[in-house]
Amino acid sequence: MKIADVKVHLVHCPIPASERVTSAAGQKYARQAAVVEIQTDEGVGGIGPVSFGSASLDLLAVRVIVEQVLRPHLVGLDPLLTERLWEHMYHGAIVRAYGSRGFGVAVLSGVDIALWDIKGKAAGMPVYRLLGGFRRDIVAYASAVFWKGQPDEAAVAARTWVERGFSAVKLKVGADSQRDVIAVKAVREAVGPDVLLMVDANMVYTPDAAIRFGREIEPCDIFFFEEPVFVEDVEGHRRVAQALQIPVATGENMYTRFPFRDLIAREGIDIVQADVARVGGFTEGRRIVDLAGAHGLGFAPHTFGDGLTFVANLHMIAASATGLIAERDITWNPLMEGLLIGMPEFRDGRVWLSDRPGLGVELDPGFVAAHPYAGEPGISWGQLPAMVAL
Ligand code: MG
């Protein structure tokens, strides 16, 4: 089998003004997706997402890197040699032109995931089984039931999503600590003791502020505290993780296994949130999950973006004994249900992967054609970290 063609589909869905959400990562204007499609000479094709989710996604740059930089080298090669192709793309092109972390690695992720989709179809097996195979059903949490608003609204929203079947919910925090503490307490009281509760600060706290905030919400039994401080502040992560009983989760702004290795070595992380559509696909995602597992750390990937990013990460969780929980975007997002044919079923607070080979889903060409991208930004600038904003 040989790779015959590689291309990118770009999708843009403007969010109605009344539905736009704001976090420390910025205000979202649109939901956007970039999907890599690979065809082989034997008629087997695969798709893979390039995810930014909370960040502004430069869709045209994805197309340029995939179709002009990677495609000429990939055509004619064996798509099943995923380990070799990953090393070729990363060391041969991405590191030198786009850096060892960041955007180029996210683009590589889409190619790698499309290759695994092909590998699954060629083997007649779902990707999660090819990668190991641990479960089919995965608990999903509602992301997020609280953005900027009043604490009583947070309590009502949390209860509503629990009534719709979720057994776990996340709140956005970081804009106003006192209000956030009241919101977290109100939500815990509203949903009772059995629902998992998480908070996400999108990197805006200083380590001291994160520790102060964490101590105030510790009695609320928090499952994890996501991105408490700036992603490059390894020492800050260590301080927060050592000071709090609440597990520290991070990873949505980390690329490749190398920053995870450093943070794990410094004991600055308890739950690994590597998003396979950013960190380098399944090939790199599996390395990260295994590295974390060797240190007793669970895996709960960031999957806030589009349906294909969600599905890819579901396969990584389902493949792993240390996979904990999946993030389900509950905000206005047609890319969760409309982008794909064959989305996994959600029932009793869990998502159920199908037995279909590969990722088990296909792009809906009508949806893609109906939502063209013409260069519009997807999000405003994000909030500055507290130490910069003072
Ligand atoms: Mg987050």
CSV table of C-alpha atoms and ligand atoms in Angstrom, one decimal:
chain,number,residue,atom,x,y,z
A,1,MET,CA,0.0,0.0,0.0
A,2,LYS,CA,1.3,3.5,-0.9
A,3,ILE,CA,0.1,7.0,0.0
A,4,ALA,CA,-1.5,8.5,-3.2
A,5,ASP,CA,-2.7,11.9,-2.0
A,6,VAL,CA,-2.8,14.2,1.1
A,7,LYS,CA,-5.1,17.2,1.4
A,8,VAL,CA,-6.8,19.4,4.0
A,9,HIS,CA,-10.5,20.3,4.5
A,10,LEU,CA,-11.1,23.7,6.3
A,11,VAL,CA,-14.4,24.3,8.1
A,12,HIS,CA,-15.7,27.5,9.7
A,13,CYS,CA,-18.9,27.9,11.7
A,14,PRO,CA,-19.5,31.5,13.1
A,15,ILE,CA,-21.0,31.5,16.6
A,16,PRO,CA,-24.2,33.6,17.1
A,17,ALA,CA,-23.4,36.5,19.4
A,18,SER,CA,-25.7,35.2,22.1
A,19,GLU,CA,-23.9,31.9,22.2
A,20,ARG,CA,-20.3,33.1,22.4
A,21,VAL,CA,-18.3,32.0,25.5
A,22,THR,CA,-15.4,33.7,27.1
A,23,SER,CA,-12.6,32.2,29.2
A,24,ALA,CA,-9.1,33.3,30.0
A,25,ALA,CA,-8.2,31.9,26.6
A,26,GLY,CA,-10.4,34.6,24.9
A,27,GLN,CA,-13.8,35.0,23.4
A,28,LYS,CA,-14.8,32.5,20.8
A,29,TYR,CA,-16.2,34.0,17.5
A,30,ALA,CA,-16.3,30.7,15.5
A,31,ARG,CA,-15.8,27.0,15.8
A,32,GLN,CA,-13.3,25.9,13.2
A,33,ALA,CA,-11.7,22.7,12.1
A,34,ALA,CA,-8.9,21.5,9.9
A,35,VAL,CA,-9.1,17.9,8.8
A,36,VAL,CA,-6.3,16.0,7.0
A,37,GLU,CA,-7.4,13.4,4.5
A,38,ILE,CA,-5.0,10.8,3.1
A,39,GLN,CA,-5.8,8.5,0.2
A,40,THR,CA,-3.9,5.3,-0.7
A,41,ASP,CA,-3.4,3.5,-4.0
A,42,GLU,CA,-5.6,0.6,-2.7
A,43,GLY,CA,-8.6,2.8,-2.1
A,44,VAL,CA,-8.4,2.9,1.7
A,45,GLY,CA,-8.5,6.5,3.0
A,46,GLY,CA,-8.1,8.1,6.5
A,47,ILE,CA,-8.9,11.4,8.2
A,48,GLY,CA,-7.2,13.2,11.1
A,49,PRO,CA,-7.9,16.4,13.0
A,50,VAL,CA,-5.6,19.3,13.7
A,51,SER,CA,-6.9,20.7,17.0
A,52,PHE,CA,-6.4,24.1,18.6
A,53,GLY,CA,-9.8,24.3,20.4
A,54,SER,CA,-9.3,27.2,22.7
A,55,ALA,CA,-6.6,28.9,20.6
A,56,SER,CA,-6.9,30.8,17.3
A,57,LEU,CA,-6.5,28.3,14.5
A,58,ASP,CA,-4.7,29.6,11.4
A,59,LEU,CA,-6.5,27.3,9.1
A,60,LEU,CA,-4.7,28.3,5.9
A,61,ALA,CA,-1.3,27.7,7.5
A,62,VAL,CA,-2.5,24.1,8.2
A,63,ARG,CA,-3.2,23.7,4.5
A,64,VAL,CA,0.2,25.1,3.5
A,65,ILE,CA,2.2,22.8,5.8
A,66,VAL,CA,0.2,19.7,4.9
A,67,GLU,CA,-0.2,20.1,1.2
A,68,GLN,CA,3.0,22.0,0.3
A,69,VAL,CA,5.6,20.9,2.9
A,70,LEU,CA,4.6,17.3,3.9
A,71,ARG,CA,2.6,16.0,0.9
A,72,PRO,CA,5.5,15.9,-1.6
A,73,HIS,CA,7.5,13.7,0.8
A,74,LEU,CA,4.6,11.5,1.9
A,75,VAL,CA,3.2,10.5,-1.5
A,76,GLY,CA,4.6,7.1,-2.5
A,77,LEU,CA,5.5,5.9,1.0
A,78,ASP,CA,3.9,3.1,3.0
A,79,PRO,CA,1.2,4.6,5.2
A,80,LEU,CA,1.4,1.7,7.7
A,81,LEU,CA,5.0,2.6,8.8
A,82,THR,CA,3.6,5.2,11.3
A,83,GLU,CA,6.6,5.3,13.6
A,84,ARG,CA,9.0,5.9,10.7
A,85,LEU,CA,6.7,8.5,9.0
A,86,TRP,CA,6.4,10.4,12.4
A,87,GLU,CA,10.2,10.6,12.8
A,88,HIS,CA,10.6,11.7,9.2
A,89,MET,CA,7.9,14.4,9.5
A,90,TYR,CA,9.1,15.6,12.9
A,91,HIS,CA,12.9,15.6,12.4
A,92,GLY,CA,12.9,16.0,8.7
A,93,ALA,CA,10.6,19.0,8.3
A,94,ILE,CA,8.7,20.2,11.4
A,95,VAL,CA,11.5,20.8,13.9
A,96,ARG,CA,13.7,22.6,11.4
A,97,ALA,CA,11.0,24.9,9.9
A,98,TYR,CA,8.4,25.3,12.6
A,99,GLY,CA,10.1,24.5,15.9
A,100,SER,CA,10.2,21.4,18.2
A,101,ARG,CA,6.9,22.4,19.9
A,102,GLY,CA,3.7,24.2,18.8
A,103,PHE,CA,1.9,24.7,15.5
A,104,GLY,CA,3.9,22.4,13.3
A,105,VAL,CA,3.5,19.5,15.8
A,106,ALA,CA,-0.3,20.0,15.8
A,107,VAL,CA,-0.3,19.8,12.0
A,108,LEU,CA,1.8,16.7,12.1
A,109,SER,CA,-0.8,15.2,14.5
A,110,GLY,CA,-3.6,15.4,11.9
A,111,VAL,CA,-1.4,13.4,9.4
A,112,ASP,CA,-0.5,10.8,12.0
A,113,ILE,CA,-4.1,10.3,13.0
A,114,ALA,CA,-5.2,9.9,9.4
A,115,LEU,CA,-2.4,7.3,9.0
A,116,TRP,CA,-3.7,5.3,12.0
A,117,ASP,CA,-7.3,5.5,10.6
A,118,ILE,CA,-5.9,3.9,7.4
A,119,LYS,CA,-4.0,1.3,9.5
A,120,GLY,CA,-7.2,0.4,11.4
A,121,LYS,CA,-9.2,0.0,8.2
A,122,ALA,CA,-6.4,-2.1,6.6
A,123,ALA,CA,-6.4,-4.3,9.7
A,124,GLY,CA,-10.2,-4.4,10.0
A,125,MET,CA,-10.0,-3.2,13.6
A,126,PRO,CA,-10.8,0.0,15.6
A,127,VAL,CA,-7.8,2.2,16.4
A,128,TYR,CA,-8.3,1.7,20.1
A,129,ARG,CA,-7.8,-2.0,19.7
A,130,LEU,CA,-4.7,-1.6,17.5
A,131,LEU,CA,-3.2,0.6,20.2
A,132,GLY,CA,-3.8,-1.9,23.0
A,133,GLY,CA,-7.5,-2.0,23.8
A,134,PHE,CA,-8.8,-1.6,27.3
A,135,ARG,CA,-12.5,-0.5,27.1
A,136,ARG,CA,-15.2,0.7,24.7
A,137,ASP,CA,-17.1,3.0,27.0
A,138,ILE,CA,-15.7,6.2,28.4
A,139,VAL,CA,-17.1,8.6,31.0
A,140,ALA,CA,-17.4,12.1,29.5
A,141,TYR,CA,-17.5,15.4,31.5
A,142,ALA,CA,-19.5,18.5,30.5
A,143,SER,CA,-17.1,21.3,29.4
A,144,ALA,CA,-17.9,23.8,30.7
A,145,VAL,CA,-20.9,24.6,32.8
A,146,PHE,CA,-19.6,27.9,34.0
A,147,TRP,CA,-17.7,30.6,32.1
A,148,LYS,CA,-18.2,34.2,33.0
A,149,GLY,CA,-21.4,34.8,34.9
A,150,GLN,CA,-23.0,34.6,38.3
A,151,PRO,CA,-22.5,31.7,40.7
A,152,ASP,CA,-26.2,30.9,40.9
A,153,GLU,CA,-26.3,30.6,37.1
A,154,ALA,CA,-23.4,28.1,37.4
A,155,ALA,CA,-25.4,26.0,39.9
A,156,VAL,CA,-28.4,25.9,37.6
A,157,ALA,CA,-26.3,25.0,34.6
A,158,ALA,CA,-24.4,22.3,36.4
A,159,ARG,CA,-27.7,20.7,37.6
A,160,THR,CA,-29.2,20.9,34.1
A,161,TRP,CA,-26.2,19.0,32.6
A,162,VAL,CA,-26.3,16.4,35.3
A,163,GLU,CA,-30.0,15.9,34.6
A,164,ARG,CA,-29.1,15.3,31.0
A,165,GLY,CA,-26.9,12.4,32.0
A,166,PHE,CA,-23.4,13.8,32.8
A,167,SER,CA,-21.8,12.5,36.0
A,168,ALA,CA,-18.9,15.0,35.8
A,169,VAL,CA,-18.8,18.8,35.0
A,170,LYS,CA,-16.1,21.4,34.7
A,171,LEU,CA,-16.1,25.1,35.6
A,172,LYS,CA,-13.9,27.8,34.0
A,173,VAL,CA,-12.2,29.9,36.7
A,174,GLY,CA,-9.5,32.6,36.8
A,175,ALA,CA,-11.4,35.8,36.0
A,176,ASP,CA,-12.5,36.7,39.6
A,177,SER,CA,-11.2,34.4,42.4
A,178,GLN,CA,-13.8,35.3,45.0
A,179,ARG,CA,-16.7,34.9,42.6
A,180,ASP,CA,-15.2,31.6,41.4
A,181,VAL,CA,-14.9,30.2,44.9
A,182,ILE,CA,-18.6,31.0,45.4
A,183,ALA,CA,-19.5,29.4,42.1
A,184,VAL,CA,-17.6,26.2,42.8
A,185,LYS,CA,-19.2,25.9,46.2
A,186,ALA,CA,-22.7,26.6,44.7
A,187,VAL,CA,-22.1,23.9,42.0
A,188,ARG,CA,-21.0,21.3,44.6
A,189,GLU,CA,-24.0,22.0,46.7
A,190,ALA,CA,-26.3,21.9,43.6
A,191,VAL,CA,-25.0,18.6,42.2
A,192,GLY,CA,-24.4,16.7,45.4
A,193,PRO,CA,-21.3,14.6,46.5
A,194,ASP,CA,-21.3,12.0,43.7
A,195,VAL,CA,-20.7,14.2,40.6
A,196,LEU,CA,-17.1,14.8,39.6
A,197,LEU,CA,-16.2,18.5,39.7
A,198,MET,CA,-13.2,20.1,37.8
A,199,VAL,CA,-11.9,23.6,37.5
A,200,ASP,CA,-9.9,25.1,34.6
A,201,ALA,CA,-7.9,28.4,35.0
A,202,ASN,CA,-6.4,28.5,31.4
A,203,MET,CA,-2.9,29.3,32.9
A,204,VAL,CA,-3.8,32.8,34.3
A,205,TYR,CA,-2.8,32.4,38.0
A,206,THR,CA,0.6,33.0,39.6
A,207,PRO,CA,1.6,29.9,41.6
A,208,ASP,CA,0.8,31.8,44.9
A,209,ALA,CA,-2.7,32.8,43.6
A,210,ALA,CA,-3.3,29.2,42.4
A,211,ILE,CA,-2.4,27.8,45.8
A,212,ARG,CA,-4.6,30.3,47.6
A,213,PHE,CA,-7.5,29.6,45.3
A,214,GLY,CA,-7.0,25.8,45.4
A,215,ARG,CA,-7.0,25.9,49.3
A,216,GLU,CA,-10.4,27.6,49.2
A,217,ILE,CA,-12.0,25.1,47.0
A,218,GLU,CA,-10.3,22.0,48.4
A,219,PRO,CA,-13.3,21.2,50.7
A,220,CYS,CA,-15.4,20.9,47.5
A,221,ASP,CA,-13.7,17.6,46.5
A,222,ILE,CA,-12.3,18.7,43.2
A,223,PHE,CA,-11.3,15.9,40.8
A,224,PHE,CA,-8.6,18.1,39.1
A,225,PHE,CA,-7.3,21.7,38.9
A,226,GLU,CA,-6.5,22.3,35.2
A,227,GLU,CA,-3.8,24.6,33.9
A,228,PRO,CA,-3.3,26.6,37.2
A,229,VAL,CA,-0.2,28.4,35.9
A,230,PHE,CA,1.6,29.3,32.7
A,231,VAL,CA,2.6,26.2,30.7
A,232,GLU,CA,6.4,27.0,30.8
A,233,ASP,CA,6.5,27.5,34.6
A,234,VAL,CA,7.7,24.1,35.6
A,235,GLU,CA,8.7,25.2,39.1
A,236,GLY,CA,5.3,26.9,39.6
A,237,HIS,CA,3.5,23.6,38.6
A,238,ARG,CA,5.7,21.8,41.1
A,239,ARG,CA,4.8,24.2,43.9
A,240,VAL,CA,1.1,24.1,43.2
A,241,ALA,CA,1.1,20.3,43.0
A,242,GLN,CA,3.0,19.9,46.2
A,243,ALA,CA,0.9,22.5,48.1
A,244,LEU,CA,-2.6,21.2,47.2
A,245,GLN,CA,-4.5,18.0,47.8
A,246,ILE,CA,-6.3,18.6,44.4
A,247,PRO,CA,-4.6,16.9,41.5
A,248,VAL,CA,-3.0,19.3,39.0
A,249,ALA,CA,-3.9,18.6,35.4
A,250,THR,CA,-2.2,20.1,32.4
A,251,GLY,CA,-1.2,19.4,28.8
A,252,GLU,CA,-3.5,21.2,26.3
A,253,ASN,CA,-0.8,23.6,25.4
A,254,MET,CA,2.0,21.1,25.4
A,255,TYR,CA,3.4,19.4,22.3
A,256,THR,CA,5.4,16.2,22.0
A,257,ARG,CA,6.5,14.0,24.9
A,258,PHE,CA,9.4,16.2,25.9
A,259,PRO,CA,7.7,18.9,28.0
A,260,PHE,CA,5.6,16.1,29.7
A,261,ARG,CA,8.9,14.3,30.5
A,262,ASP,CA,10.2,17.4,32.2
A,263,LEU,CA,7.1,18.2,34.2
A,264,ILE,CA,6.7,14.6,35.3
A,265,ALA,CA,10.3,14.5,36.4
A,266,ARG,CA,9.8,17.6,38.6
A,267,GLU,CA,6.5,16.2,40.0
A,268,GLY,CA,4.5,19.2,38.7
A,269,ILE,CA,1.7,17.2,37.2
A,270,ASP,CA,-0.8,14.6,38.4
A,271,ILE,CA,-3.1,14.1,35.4
A,272,VAL,CA,-1.8,14.3,31.8
A,273,GLN,CA,-4.1,16.1,29.3
A,274,ALA,CA,-2.2,15.5,26.1
A,275,ASP,CA,-4.5,16.1,23.2
A,276,VAL,CA,-3.6,13.6,20.4
A,277,ALA,CA,-4.7,16.1,17.8
A,278,ARG,CA,-2.0,18.5,19.1
A,279,VAL,CA,0.9,16.5,20.7
A,280,GLY,CA,1.8,14.5,17.6
A,281,GLY,CA,-1.1,12.1,17.0
A,282,PHE,CA,-1.5,8.6,18.3
A,283,THR,CA,2.2,7.8,17.7
A,284,GLU,CA,3.3,10.5,20.2
A,285,GLY,CA,0.2,10.3,22.3
A,286,ARG,CA,0.8,6.7,23.2
A,287,ARG,CA,4.4,7.5,24.2
A,288,ILE,CA,3.1,10.2,26.5
A,289,VAL,CA,0.4,8.0,28.1
A,290,ASP,CA,2.9,5.2,28.7
A,291,LEU,CA,5.5,7.6,30.1
A,292,ALA,CA,2.8,9.0,32.5
A,293,GLY,CA,1.5,5.6,33.4
A,294,ALA,CA,5.0,4.5,34.4
A,295,HIS,CA,4.9,7.3,37.0
A,296,GLY,CA,1.4,6.4,38.2
A,297,LEU,CA,-0.3,9.3,36.4
A,298,GLY,CA,-3.7,9.1,34.8
A,299,PHE,CA,-4.7,10.4,31.3
A,300,ALA,CA,-7.6,12.8,30.7
A,301,PRO,CA,-7.0,14.5,27.3
A,302,HIS,CA,-8.1,17.9,26.3
A,303,THR,CA,-10.6,17.4,23.5
A,304,PHE,CA,-12.4,20.8,23.2
A,305,GLY,CA,-12.6,21.5,19.5
A,306,ASP,CA,-14.4,19.4,16.9
A,307,GLY,CA,-16.0,15.9,16.7
A,308,LEU,CA,-13.0,14.3,15.1
A,309,THR,CA,-10.6,15.6,17.8
A,310,PHE,CA,-13.1,14.2,20.4
A,311,VAL,CA,-13.2,10.8,18.6
A,312,ALA,CA,-9.5,10.5,18.2
A,313,ASN,CA,-8.9,11.2,21.9
A,314,LEU,CA,-11.7,8.7,22.8
A,315,HIS,CA,-9.7,6.0,21.0
A,316,MET,CA,-6.5,7.0,23.0
A,317,ILE,CA,-8.4,6.8,26.3
A,318,ALA,CA,-10.1,3.5,25.3
A,319,ALA,CA,-6.7,2.0,24.4
A,320,SER,CA,-5.1,2.7,27.8
A,321,ALA,CA,-5.4,1.2,31.3
A,322,THR,CA,-4.7,4.7,32.7
A,323,GLY,CA,-7.4,6.5,30.6
A,324,LEU,CA,-9.7,8.4,33.0
A,325,ILE,CA,-12.3,10.6,31.4
A,326,ALA,CA,-13.1,12.5,28.2
A,327,GLU,CA,-13.9,16.2,27.7
A,328,ARG,CA,-17.2,16.8,25.9
A,329,ASP,CA,-17.8,20.3,24.5
A,330,ILE,CA,-21.3,21.3,25.5
A,331,THR,CA,-21.2,24.9,24.2
A,332,TRP,CA,-22.6,25.9,20.8
A,333,ASN,CA,-20.6,23.8,18.4
A,334,PRO,CA,-22.0,22.3,15.2
A,335,LEU,CA,-18.6,20.6,14.7
A,336,MET,CA,-19.4,18.1,17.5
A,337,GLU,CA,-22.4,16.5,15.8
A,338,GLY,CA,-22.5,17.8,12.2
A,339,LEU,CA,-18.9,17.3,10.9
A,340,LEU,CA,-18.9,13.5,11.0
A,341,ILE,CA,-21.0,10.6,10.0
A,342,GLY,CA,-21.1,7.8,12.6
A,343,MET,CA,-20.5,9.8,15.9
A,344,PRO,CA,-20.2,7.5,18.9
A,345,GLU,CA,-23.3,7.2,21.0
A,346,PHE,CA,-23.6,9.1,24.3
A,347,ARG,CA,-25.6,7.2,27.0
A,348,ASP,CA,-25.7,7.2,30.8
A,349,GLY,CA,-22.9,9.7,31.1
A,350,ARG,CA,-20.6,7.6,28.8
A,351,VAL,CA,-19.5,7.6,25.2
A,352,TRP,CA,-19.5,4.3,23.4
A,353,LEU,CA,-17.1,3.7,20.6
A,354,SER,CA,-18.3,1.6,17.7
A,355,ASP,CA,-16.7,-1.6,16.4
A,356,ARG,CA,-16.1,-0.1,13.0
A,357,PRO,CA,-12.5,-0.2,11.7
A,358,GLY,CA,-10.2,2.8,12.0
A,359,LEU,CA,-11.7,5.8,13.8
A,360,GLY,CA,-15.2,4.5,12.9
A,361,VAL,CA,-16.3,7.9,11.5
A,362,GLU,CA,-16.3,9.7,8.1
A,363,LEU,CA,-16.4,13.4,7.2
A,364,ASP,CA,-19.8,14.6,6.0
A,365,PRO,CA,-18.9,16.2,2.7
A,366,GLY,CA,-22.2,18.2,2.6
A,367,PHE,CA,-21.4,19.8,6.0
A,368,VAL,CA,-17.8,20.7,4.9
A,369,ALA,CA,-19.1,22.3,1.7
A,370,ALA,CA,-21.7,24.3,3.5
A,371,HIS,CA,-19.2,25.8,6.0
A,372,PRO,CA,-16.3,27.3,4.0
A,373,TYR,CA,-13.4,29.1,5.6
A,374,ALA,CA,-12.4,32.6,4.2
A,375,GLY,CA,-9.8,33.7,6.6
A,376,GLU,CA,-12.0,34.7,9.6
A,377,PRO,CA,-10.4,34.6,13.1
A,378,GLY,CA,-12.0,32.1,15.5
A,379,ILE,CA,-11.2,33.8,18.8
A,380,SER,CA,-10.1,37.1,20.5
A,381,TRP,CA,-6.8,37.5,22.3
A,382,GLY,CA,-6.6,35.7,25.5
A,383,GLN,CA,-6.1,37.0,29.0
A,384,LEU,CA,-2.6,37.9,30.2
A,385,PRO,CA,-1.1,35.8,33.0
A,386,ALA,CA,-1.6,37.4,36.4
A,387,MET,CA,2.1,38.3,36.8
A,388,VAL,CA,2.1,40.1,33.5
A,389,ALA,CA,-1.2,41.9,34.0
A,390,LEU,CA,-0.3,43.5,37.4
B,1,MG,MG,-8.6,23.8,29.3
